[in-house]
Every structure is written in C-alpha cells, then in structure tokens.
XYZ file of C-alpha atoms in Angstrom:
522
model
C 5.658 -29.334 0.215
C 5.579 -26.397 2.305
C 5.912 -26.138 5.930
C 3.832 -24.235 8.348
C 6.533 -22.287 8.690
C 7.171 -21.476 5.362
C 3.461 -20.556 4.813
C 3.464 -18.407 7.676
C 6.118 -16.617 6.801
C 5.052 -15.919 2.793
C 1.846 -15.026 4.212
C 2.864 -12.514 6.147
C 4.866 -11.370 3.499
C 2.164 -11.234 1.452
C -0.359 -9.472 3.857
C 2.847 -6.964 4.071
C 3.193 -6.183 0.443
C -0.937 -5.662 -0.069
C -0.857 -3.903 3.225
C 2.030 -1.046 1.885
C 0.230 -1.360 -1.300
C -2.618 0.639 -0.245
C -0.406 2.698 2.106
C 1.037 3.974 -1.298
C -1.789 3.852 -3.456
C -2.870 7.692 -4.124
C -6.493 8.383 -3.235
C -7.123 10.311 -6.365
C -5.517 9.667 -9.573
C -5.910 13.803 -10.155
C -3.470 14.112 -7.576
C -0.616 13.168 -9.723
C -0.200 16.733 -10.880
C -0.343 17.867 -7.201
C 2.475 14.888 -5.999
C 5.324 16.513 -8.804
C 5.426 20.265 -7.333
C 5.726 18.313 -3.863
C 8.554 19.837 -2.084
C 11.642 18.090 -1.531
C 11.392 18.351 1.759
C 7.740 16.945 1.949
C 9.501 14.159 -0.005
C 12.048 13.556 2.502
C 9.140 13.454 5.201
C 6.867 10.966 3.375
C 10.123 9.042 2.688
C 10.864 8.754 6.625
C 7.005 8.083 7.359
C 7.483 4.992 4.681
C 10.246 3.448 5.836
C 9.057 4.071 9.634
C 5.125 2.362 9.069
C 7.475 -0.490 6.662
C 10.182 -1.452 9.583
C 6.726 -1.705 11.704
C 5.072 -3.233 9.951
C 7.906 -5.646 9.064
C 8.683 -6.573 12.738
C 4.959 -6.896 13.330
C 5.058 -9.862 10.732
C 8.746 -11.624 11.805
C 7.481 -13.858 12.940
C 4.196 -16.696 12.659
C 3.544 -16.278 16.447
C 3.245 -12.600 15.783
C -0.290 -12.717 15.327
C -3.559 -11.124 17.530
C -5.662 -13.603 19.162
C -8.969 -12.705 20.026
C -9.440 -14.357 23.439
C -5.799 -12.542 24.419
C -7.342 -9.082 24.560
C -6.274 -8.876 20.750
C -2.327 -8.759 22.350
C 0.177 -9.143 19.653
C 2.118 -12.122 20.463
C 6.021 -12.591 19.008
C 7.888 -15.308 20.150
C 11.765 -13.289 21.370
C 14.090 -16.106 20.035
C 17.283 -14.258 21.779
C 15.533 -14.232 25.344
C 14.648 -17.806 25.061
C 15.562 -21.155 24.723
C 13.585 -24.557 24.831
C 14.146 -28.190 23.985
C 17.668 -29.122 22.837
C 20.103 -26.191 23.742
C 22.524 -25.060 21.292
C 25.403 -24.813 23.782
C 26.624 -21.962 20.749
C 24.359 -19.822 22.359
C 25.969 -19.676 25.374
C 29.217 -18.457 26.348
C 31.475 -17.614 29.454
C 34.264 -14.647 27.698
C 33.564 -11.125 28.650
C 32.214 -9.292 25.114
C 31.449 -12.417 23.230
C 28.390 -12.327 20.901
C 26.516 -15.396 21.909
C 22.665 -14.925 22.873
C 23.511 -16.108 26.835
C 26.262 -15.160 29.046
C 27.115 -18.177 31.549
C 29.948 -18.147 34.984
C 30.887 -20.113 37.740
C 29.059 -23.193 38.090
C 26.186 -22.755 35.434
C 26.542 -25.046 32.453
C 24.503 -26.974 29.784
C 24.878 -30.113 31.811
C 21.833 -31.989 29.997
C 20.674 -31.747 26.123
C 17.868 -30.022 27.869
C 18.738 -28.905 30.672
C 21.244 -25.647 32.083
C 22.163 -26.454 35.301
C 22.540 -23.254 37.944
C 24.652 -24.486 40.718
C 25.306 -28.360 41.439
C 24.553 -29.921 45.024
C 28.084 -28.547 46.065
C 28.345 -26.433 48.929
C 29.743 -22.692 48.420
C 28.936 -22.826 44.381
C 27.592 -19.920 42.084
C 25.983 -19.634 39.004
C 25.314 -17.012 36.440
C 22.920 -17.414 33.002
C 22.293 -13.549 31.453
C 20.906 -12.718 28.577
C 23.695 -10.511 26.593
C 20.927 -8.276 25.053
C 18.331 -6.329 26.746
C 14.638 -6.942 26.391
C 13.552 -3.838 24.119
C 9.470 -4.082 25.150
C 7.521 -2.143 27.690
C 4.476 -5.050 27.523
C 6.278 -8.929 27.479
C 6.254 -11.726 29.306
C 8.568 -14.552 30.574
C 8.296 -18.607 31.888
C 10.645 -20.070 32.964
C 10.530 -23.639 33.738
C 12.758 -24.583 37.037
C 14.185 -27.952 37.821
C 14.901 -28.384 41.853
C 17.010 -31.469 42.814
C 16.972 -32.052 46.342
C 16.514 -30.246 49.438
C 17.581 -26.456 49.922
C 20.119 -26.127 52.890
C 20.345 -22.795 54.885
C 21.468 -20.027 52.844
C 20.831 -21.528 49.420
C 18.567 -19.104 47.244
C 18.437 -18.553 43.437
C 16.485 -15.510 41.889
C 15.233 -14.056 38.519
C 15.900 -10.369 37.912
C 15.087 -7.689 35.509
C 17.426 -5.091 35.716
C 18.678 -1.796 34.408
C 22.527 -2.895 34.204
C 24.316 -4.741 31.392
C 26.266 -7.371 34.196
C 27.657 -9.206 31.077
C 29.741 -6.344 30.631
C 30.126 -5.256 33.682
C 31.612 -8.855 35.096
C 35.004 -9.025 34.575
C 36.068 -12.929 35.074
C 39.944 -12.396 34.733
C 39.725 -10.062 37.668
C 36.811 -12.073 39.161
C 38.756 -14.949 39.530
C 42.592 -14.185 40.516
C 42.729 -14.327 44.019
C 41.675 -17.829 43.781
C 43.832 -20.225 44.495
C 43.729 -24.295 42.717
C 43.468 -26.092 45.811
C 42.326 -23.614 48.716
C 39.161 -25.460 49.279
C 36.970 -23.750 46.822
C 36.066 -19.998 49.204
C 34.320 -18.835 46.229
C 32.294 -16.767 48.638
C 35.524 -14.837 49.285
C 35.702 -13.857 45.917
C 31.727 -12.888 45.754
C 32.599 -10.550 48.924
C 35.388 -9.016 47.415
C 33.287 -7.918 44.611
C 30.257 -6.856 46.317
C 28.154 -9.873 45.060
C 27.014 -10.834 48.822
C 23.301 -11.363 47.945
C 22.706 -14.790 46.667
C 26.158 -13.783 43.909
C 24.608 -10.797 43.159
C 24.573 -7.213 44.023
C 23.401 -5.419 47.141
C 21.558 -2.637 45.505
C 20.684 -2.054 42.001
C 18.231 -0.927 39.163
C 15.181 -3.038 38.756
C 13.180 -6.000 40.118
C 13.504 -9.685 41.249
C 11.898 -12.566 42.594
C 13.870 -14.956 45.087
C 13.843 -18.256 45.739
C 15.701 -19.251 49.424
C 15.201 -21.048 52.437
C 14.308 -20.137 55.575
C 14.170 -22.197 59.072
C 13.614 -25.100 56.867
C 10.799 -23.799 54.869
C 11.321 -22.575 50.923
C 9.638 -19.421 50.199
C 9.296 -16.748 47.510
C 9.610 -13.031 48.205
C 9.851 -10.076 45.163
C 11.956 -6.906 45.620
C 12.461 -3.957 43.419
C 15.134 -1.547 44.097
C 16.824 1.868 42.992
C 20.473 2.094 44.421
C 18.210 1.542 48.030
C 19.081 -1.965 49.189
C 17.608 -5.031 47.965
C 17.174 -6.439 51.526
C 15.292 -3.399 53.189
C 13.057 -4.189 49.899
C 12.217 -7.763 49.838
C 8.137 -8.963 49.916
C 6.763 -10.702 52.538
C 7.443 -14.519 52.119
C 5.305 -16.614 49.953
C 5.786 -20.293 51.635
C 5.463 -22.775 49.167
C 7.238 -25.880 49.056
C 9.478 -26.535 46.255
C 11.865 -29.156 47.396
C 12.376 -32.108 44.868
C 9.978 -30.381 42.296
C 9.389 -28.843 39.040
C 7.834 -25.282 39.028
C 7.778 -22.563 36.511
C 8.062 -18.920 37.250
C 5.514 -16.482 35.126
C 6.932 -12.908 35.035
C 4.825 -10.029 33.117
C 5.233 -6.575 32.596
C 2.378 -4.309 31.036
C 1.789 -0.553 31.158
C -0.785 0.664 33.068
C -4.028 2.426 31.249
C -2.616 5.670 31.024
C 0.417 4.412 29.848
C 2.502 6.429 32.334
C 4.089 3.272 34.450
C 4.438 -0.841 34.287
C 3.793 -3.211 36.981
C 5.365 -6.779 36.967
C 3.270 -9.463 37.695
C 4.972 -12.720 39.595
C 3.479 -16.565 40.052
C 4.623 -19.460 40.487
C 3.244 -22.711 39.259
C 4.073 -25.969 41.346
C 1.830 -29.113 40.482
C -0.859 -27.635 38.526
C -1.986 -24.958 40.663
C -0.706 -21.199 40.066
C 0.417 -19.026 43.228
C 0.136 -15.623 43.136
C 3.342 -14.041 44.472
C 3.320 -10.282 44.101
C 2.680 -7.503 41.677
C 5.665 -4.673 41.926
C 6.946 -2.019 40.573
C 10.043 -2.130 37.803
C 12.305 -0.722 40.126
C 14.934 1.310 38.761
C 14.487 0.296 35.002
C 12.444 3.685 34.114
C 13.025 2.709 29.998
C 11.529 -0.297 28.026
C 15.218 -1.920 28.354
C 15.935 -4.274 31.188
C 18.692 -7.192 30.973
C 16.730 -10.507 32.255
C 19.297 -12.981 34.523
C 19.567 -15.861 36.923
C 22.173 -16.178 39.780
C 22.507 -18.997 42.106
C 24.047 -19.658 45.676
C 24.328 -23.315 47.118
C 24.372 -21.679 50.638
C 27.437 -22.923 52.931
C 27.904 -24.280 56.234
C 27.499 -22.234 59.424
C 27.351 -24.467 62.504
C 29.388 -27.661 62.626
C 27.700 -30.591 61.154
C 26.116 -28.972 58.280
C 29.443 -29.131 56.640
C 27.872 -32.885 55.305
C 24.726 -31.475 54.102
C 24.502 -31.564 50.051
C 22.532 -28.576 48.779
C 19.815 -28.862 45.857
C 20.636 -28.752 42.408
C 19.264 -25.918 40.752
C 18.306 -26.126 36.697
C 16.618 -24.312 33.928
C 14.666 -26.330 31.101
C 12.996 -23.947 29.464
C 12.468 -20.142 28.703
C 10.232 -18.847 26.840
C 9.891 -15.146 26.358
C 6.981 -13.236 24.716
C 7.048 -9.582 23.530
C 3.419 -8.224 23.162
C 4.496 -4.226 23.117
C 3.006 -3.233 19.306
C 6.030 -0.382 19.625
C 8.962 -2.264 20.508
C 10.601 -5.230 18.815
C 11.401 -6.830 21.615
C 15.109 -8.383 20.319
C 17.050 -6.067 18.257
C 19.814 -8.576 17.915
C 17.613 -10.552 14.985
C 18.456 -7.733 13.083
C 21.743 -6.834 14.273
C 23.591 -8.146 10.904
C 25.214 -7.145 7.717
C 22.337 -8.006 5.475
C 20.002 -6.309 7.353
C 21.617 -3.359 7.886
C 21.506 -3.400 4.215
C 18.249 -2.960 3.892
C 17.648 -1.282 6.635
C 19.723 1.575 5.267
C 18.384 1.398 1.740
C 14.755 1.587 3.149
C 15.545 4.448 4.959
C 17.922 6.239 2.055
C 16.456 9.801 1.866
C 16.761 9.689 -2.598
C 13.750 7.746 -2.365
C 10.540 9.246 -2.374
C 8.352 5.947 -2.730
C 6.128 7.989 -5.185
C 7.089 5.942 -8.427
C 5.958 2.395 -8.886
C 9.579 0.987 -9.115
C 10.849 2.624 -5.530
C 7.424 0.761 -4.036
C 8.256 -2.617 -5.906
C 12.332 -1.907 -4.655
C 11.025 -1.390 -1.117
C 8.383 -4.021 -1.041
C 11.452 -6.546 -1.938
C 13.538 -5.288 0.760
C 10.845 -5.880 3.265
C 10.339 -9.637 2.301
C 13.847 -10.118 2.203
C 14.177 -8.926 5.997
C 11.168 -11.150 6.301
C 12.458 -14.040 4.558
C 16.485 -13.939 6.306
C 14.671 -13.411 9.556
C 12.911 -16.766 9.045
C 16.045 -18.461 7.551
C 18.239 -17.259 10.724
C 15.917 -19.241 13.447
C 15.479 -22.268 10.906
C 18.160 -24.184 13.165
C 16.446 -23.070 16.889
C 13.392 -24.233 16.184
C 14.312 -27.523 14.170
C 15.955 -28.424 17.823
C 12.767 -27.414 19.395
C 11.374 -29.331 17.535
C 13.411 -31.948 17.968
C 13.705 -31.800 21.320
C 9.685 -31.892 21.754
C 9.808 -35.018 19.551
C 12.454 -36.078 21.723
C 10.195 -35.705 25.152
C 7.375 -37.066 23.309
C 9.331 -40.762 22.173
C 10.413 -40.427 26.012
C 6.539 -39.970 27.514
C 5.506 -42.782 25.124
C 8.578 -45.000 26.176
C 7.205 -44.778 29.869
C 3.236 -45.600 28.841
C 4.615 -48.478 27.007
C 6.687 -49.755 30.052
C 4.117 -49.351 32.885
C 1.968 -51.333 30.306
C 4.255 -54.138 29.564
C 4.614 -54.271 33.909
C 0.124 -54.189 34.215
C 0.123 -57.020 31.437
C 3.183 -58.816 34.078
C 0.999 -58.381 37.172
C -2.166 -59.387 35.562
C -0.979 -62.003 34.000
C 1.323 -63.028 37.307
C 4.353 -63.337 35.784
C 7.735 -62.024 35.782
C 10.037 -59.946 33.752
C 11.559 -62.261 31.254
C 8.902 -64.635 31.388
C 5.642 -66.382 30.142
C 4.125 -65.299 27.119
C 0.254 -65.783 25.268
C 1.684 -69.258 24.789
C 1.389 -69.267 28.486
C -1.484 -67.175 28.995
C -3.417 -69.912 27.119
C -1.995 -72.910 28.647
C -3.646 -71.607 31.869
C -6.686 -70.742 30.598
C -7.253 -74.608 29.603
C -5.776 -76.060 32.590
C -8.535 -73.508 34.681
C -10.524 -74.685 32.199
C -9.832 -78.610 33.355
C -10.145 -77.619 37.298
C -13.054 -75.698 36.976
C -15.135 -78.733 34.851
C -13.464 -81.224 36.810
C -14.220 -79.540 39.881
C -17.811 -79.160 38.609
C -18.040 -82.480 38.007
C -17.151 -83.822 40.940
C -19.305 -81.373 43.233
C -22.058 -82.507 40.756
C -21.217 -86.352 42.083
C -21.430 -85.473 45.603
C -24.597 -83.598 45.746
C -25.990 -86.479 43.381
C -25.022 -88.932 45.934
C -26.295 -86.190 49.051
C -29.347 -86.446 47.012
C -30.186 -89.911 46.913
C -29.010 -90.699 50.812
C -31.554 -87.611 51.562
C -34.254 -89.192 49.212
C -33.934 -92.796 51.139
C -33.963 -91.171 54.384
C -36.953 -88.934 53.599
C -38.966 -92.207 52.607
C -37.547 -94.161 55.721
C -39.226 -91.098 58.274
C -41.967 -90.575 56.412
C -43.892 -93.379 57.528
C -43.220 -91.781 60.828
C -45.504 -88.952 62.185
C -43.590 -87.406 64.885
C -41.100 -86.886 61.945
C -43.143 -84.842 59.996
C -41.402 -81.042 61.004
C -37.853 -82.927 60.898
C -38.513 -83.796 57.583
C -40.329 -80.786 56.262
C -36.745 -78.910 57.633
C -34.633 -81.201 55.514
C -36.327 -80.584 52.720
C -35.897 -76.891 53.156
C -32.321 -77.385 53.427
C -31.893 -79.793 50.546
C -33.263 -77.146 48.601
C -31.068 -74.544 49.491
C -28.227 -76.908 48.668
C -29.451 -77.291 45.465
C -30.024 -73.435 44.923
C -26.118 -73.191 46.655
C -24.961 -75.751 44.136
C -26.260 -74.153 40.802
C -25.323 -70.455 41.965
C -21.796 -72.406 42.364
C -21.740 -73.494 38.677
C -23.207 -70.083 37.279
C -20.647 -68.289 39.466
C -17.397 -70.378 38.008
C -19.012 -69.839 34.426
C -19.178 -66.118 35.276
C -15.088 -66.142 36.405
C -14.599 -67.917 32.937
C -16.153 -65.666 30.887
C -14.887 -62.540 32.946
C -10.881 -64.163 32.122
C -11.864 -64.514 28.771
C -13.198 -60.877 28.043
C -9.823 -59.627 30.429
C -7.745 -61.311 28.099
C -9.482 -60.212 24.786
C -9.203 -56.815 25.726
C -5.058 -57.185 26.922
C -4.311 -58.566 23.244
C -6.162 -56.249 21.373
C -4.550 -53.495 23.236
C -1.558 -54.897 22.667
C -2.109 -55.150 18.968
C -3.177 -51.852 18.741
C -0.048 -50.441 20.369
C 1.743 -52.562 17.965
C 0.169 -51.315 15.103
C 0.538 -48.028 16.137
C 3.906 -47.245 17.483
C 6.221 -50.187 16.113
C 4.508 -51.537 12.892
C-alpha cells in the first residue's frame, strides 16, 4: 500500500519527468537537420541550461510540502528538514565537538533533556546555553516557529534570544579553549569565562552581523525587544520593549524574512504568540547579513545574583519543543546539506558533465533517471525524521486523549459522589432503587397526611357551616385547602420530574461511557 509519502514523492517525480519532457521536446521535427550543425559550443550552453532548469526543478519537487497553495499568495512552501526539528528528537542530530557534522551544534547547559524537549539553561543561577544550526539557511524568502517552553519566573538578568546572523559561531567557538580556565569546584563563574571571551550579552557577542529578538527581564516585567546590528553594538540597537508576560507559559516565536517588491532588500518580521493571541513585535532590517545566508541560533543566560538575597532565587527554565523552518525563496534551496553526499554528488556531476548534449533520446531518459534518483534518496534520507514526527505527534495525541479520559472518569466520580477506588453501576443502581423507595414512600406518606388534613377540614367545614358568622372563615379555609391540594400534587409531579431527570443523567453517563469504550479500548 503506498503511503502519502510515497505518492507524493513519485508524483512529483512524475510531474518532473513530463515537465523536462517538453523542455526537450523540439518544436519542429524539421529542425533535426538544423540541431546536427549546432555548434559545440551551443551544445555546451544548452547542456548547462538543462542541467540548471533540472537541479531546479528537482529541488522545487524534494519535497511533498513543496507545493503552491493558492490562499498563500501561490508561495512555494518546502519544509527545511536541517533547520528544524519536531516531535521526538534524534539526539544524533545534535552534537557539542567543534567541526562535527550533526544538523545542531549544542554547549554549556543546553541538552535534549526530554524526548521532546531541548532544554536552554536549567533554573540554575549563572548557566548558559547554546543550540546552532551547523548550516546556514540558503533562502532570501523563509520563515521560522519556534515553539518556547518557560518554567518559572525570570530573575534579573535572565534573557534568552533568537538570532540570524552572518557568522558561522559553530566554528568559530572553540570549547577546549572556552573552557580551561575553569576550575571543577570554583563555584561554577561561568560568567568569567563568557567575559573572557567577549560573550557578555546574554552568552553572546557584543556586536555582530545580523538580527535578533530578545527575551529578558526587566524591573520584574518580561519583555521582547528586536535589534539588528553591523559591527555597531547590539545594545545602542535594541527595540523599544514589547511587555508581555511570559512567566510559566508556552509561546512560540514567528520569524519571516521576504524581499521587498523590487527585490533590492528583506525585512524580518517578529511575533510572538502567547495564549492564542499573536503580538506584533517589530519588523527590522537583516542587519549585517547582506547575502541569502544567515546561521539561525539560540543562547541563553540564567541571570545571577547582584544584591544579597537574590543569591536564593531559582531562575526559569528555558526549553525548545519545536522548530519548524519553511523556505519559500523559488531560487534558493534553502538546506544544501540534503544534498551534501556521495550519491548526490554523483549525479549532480553527471547531470552537469559537459559530453552531454541532452539532444538524443537516451541522454534525456539518462538524465530523467538521475533526477528521480536525487528525488527518490532525498525522500529515503528523511524517512527516519519524520517517522519520529510522526511518532512523536501520535505520542502527544495518546497523551491529550489520556487526560480527556481522566477528567472524565473524575466528572463520572463527582456526579456520581463517589470516590476514587470506589462504587461502580452496581452502585449507581442500588441508589437509584433505594431513591426510588424514599421518594414512593415519602409520597405515600404525605398522601396519608393530607388525606387525614382532608377529612378533619371536611368535619370542621360541616361543624361551622351551620353557623353564619362563619361564613368568610370558612370560605378562607377552603381557599387554603385548595392550595394545599394544588401544593401537594405539584410535590408529586416535581419528585417524578427529579426521577426521570436521574434517569436520563444516567443514560447518557453509560452510553458515553460505552462509546469511549468502543472507541479507544475495544
């Protein structure tokens, strides 16, 4: 059976092939005679135009998400695997050692504490934390989320903030040197160490190429500010604030670059999304990153003490769940890395070999099965990322329905006024027929006692009815026997309403029941 996937992907293939199909299919079949006295040279040119429009075209198709939706301003759309990471995290992915070839370079404190879940800094004072992506984003028209996870309350000092910047800092941070004047046992001055290296704003640098957005606290209040910055100073750069509250909260940060109409700059576009309402932040410039490359990181600072008594404060914990990068640029690939390997250099090279022409039928059929291999290996290499996706949304999803089915079980217990461990329908029935009892026995006897109201009222009403002067006592007591009457029936409808009203609660709590049965453990 074949998975979406699967069909996605030998679509596009497919749309591929019929697509360079008519790319190479001459317009005239008189032209034959014309296409052999070519020059060689013209050869070599419609060769590199090929290969060109095919490696396009190719990376225009990696992917299923790489498709134009309509209500998107027809914006290509491809999911950049190496930028992102979602669900379960492949802790392969992410690596510490200077060079190393793993999609995400992590230091200091950052680490994939959670299946989910890459935690920043702990609530430790005087921490840092470092997640960077090892490869640059190749687009000049992408987008980025990135789903935060704040535990806590930010103390003075703490920040954490996104960048997009022009230098490679995976390279550039060496941790051997980093790390040797620190001694096991000196009380942990990492700041020391941050200060000898120049990282003195929130464990990064001063001044640098690019943009940001920073998260830190300020006279008790969290706020949001964006900078951009080229070799100028990050501080003399920063936004005004944004105050927003954050503390103990989830929030996702929405980061876009897109050229401008005339294609000669880019703007970044910042929110932030607490609850369900999106806050615009700012809309800056890319700083020093003048090219379509830019490195995408996170640092983190837990802030430490100043004044004495904040040496007991705990800081927040700081986590990522979940990033998800888009590349919409129609130019740019967005991740090289996918095909950064052996096999596709392969064909890489062959398509662009300059002893093909791609004027005979078997270099189009050789070149057409290079392209859906590239297609098809692509595919193959992000099989495993998205089966723990996958896995990990199946994962949240047994977790959401583990909760509905708990708060359930606890309305049934508070309906049904019982406790955990306890009672059952067994129970649930036994008092419904020992209501049942009270209510008719209860009926019955208020029956009696009206009955016998009734009879004493009767006697009396015949005794002072021979009397005149009576006659407006009596007509009163009537009245009021009446009423009691009326009082006494509504009394009898009203406890067969409470019955029926129990009854129709109770159908409705077992067939829900059932029905969750049926559905989630039959």
């Amino acid at each position: 059976m074949t998975t979406p996937e699967e069909y996605s992907t030998s679509s596009s293939a497919s749309r591929a092939r019929r697509t360079l199909d008519n790319m190479m299919e001459p317009s005239d079949m008189s032209s034959s005679s014309s296409a052999s006295t070519a020059s060689h040279s013209s050869s070599r040119r419609g060769s590199k135009r090929f290969a060109q429009s095919a490696l396009l075209l190719s990376a225009s198709c990696l992917l299923a998400h790489g498709q134009r939706h309509a209500q998107n301003e027809q914006r290509l759309s491809v999911d950049m695997v190496a930028h992102s990471f979602m669900g379960s995290i492949d802790t392969s992915r992410l690596d510490n050692t200077r060079g190393a070839t793993a999609d995400w370079f992590v230091n200091g404190a950052a680490s994939a504490t959670l299946p989910s879940q890459v935690m920043l800094t702990p609530d430790v004072q005087n921490r840092f934390g470092y997640l960077w992506a090892r490869e640059p984003i190749d687009s000049r028209d992408f987008e980025v989320l990135v789903d935060y996870k704040i535990q806590g309350e930010m103390m003075r000092g703490q920040g954490f903030a996104f960048y997009y910047v022009q230098e490679d800092f995976p390279s550039w941070f060496d941790s051997i040197k980093f790390y040797a004047p620190y001694v096991k046992g000196s009380g942990g001055e990492f700041d020391s160490l941050l200060n000898n290296q120049g990282l003195t704003f929130y464990a990064w640098k001063e001044q640098m190429r690019g943009m940001g957005v920073l998260f830190s606290e300020h006279n008790h209040v969290t706020q949001v500010q964006c900078f951009q910055d080229d070799m100028q100073g990050i501080r003399r750069n920063l936004s005004p604030p944004k105050f927003l509250r954050y503390d103990n909260k989830e929030i996702t940060l929405h980061v876009s670059r897109r050229p401008s109409a005339d294609q000669s700059r880019s703007m970044m576009t910042v929110q932030v999304k607490i609850g369900e309402k999106w806050n615009h932040v700012c809309e800056t410039g890319t700083g020093g990153v003048n090219t379509g490359s830019g490195y995408m990181g996170f640092t983190s600072f837990t802030g430490k003490a100043q004044e004495p008594g904040e040496q007991s404060i705990r800081p927040a914990v700081v986590g990522i769940t979940k990033i998800t990068a888009t590349n919409h640029d129609e130019h740019h690939l967005g991740s090289r890395k996918d095909m950064a390997n052996e096999d596709y250099m392969k064909d890489y090279e062959a398509l662009m070999a300059e002893d093909h022409n791609y004027m005979n039928t078997t270099d189009q059929t050789a070149a057409l099965d290079r392209l859906e291999k590239l297609l098809e290996r692509f595919a193959a290499t992000h099989k495993d990322q998205k089966l723990l996706s996958q896995l990990g949304e199946l994962g949240d999803r047994t977790s959401n329905l583990e909760n509905v089915v708990r708060n359930f079980r606890q309305e049934v217990r508070i309906v049904l006024g019982r406790k955990k461990g306890t009672g059952g329908l067994s129970d649930l029935r036994s008092h419904m027929h020992g209501l049942r009892t009270l209510l008719k026995h209860s009926g019955q006897e208020h029956e009696e006692q009206v009955e016998r109201a009734r009879t004493k009222a009767m006697k009396a009403l015949s005794t002072l009815s021979a009397a005149p002067e009576h006659a407006k006592v009596m007509s009163e007591f009537e009245e009021s026997l009446q009423k009691l009457q009326q009082g006494s029936s509504s009394l009898v409808y009203m406890f067969g309403f409470i019955i029926v009203c129990i009854a129709a609660v109770t159908g409705l709590i077992w067939n829900k029941m059932r029905s969750y049965e049926k559905k989630h453990f039959l």
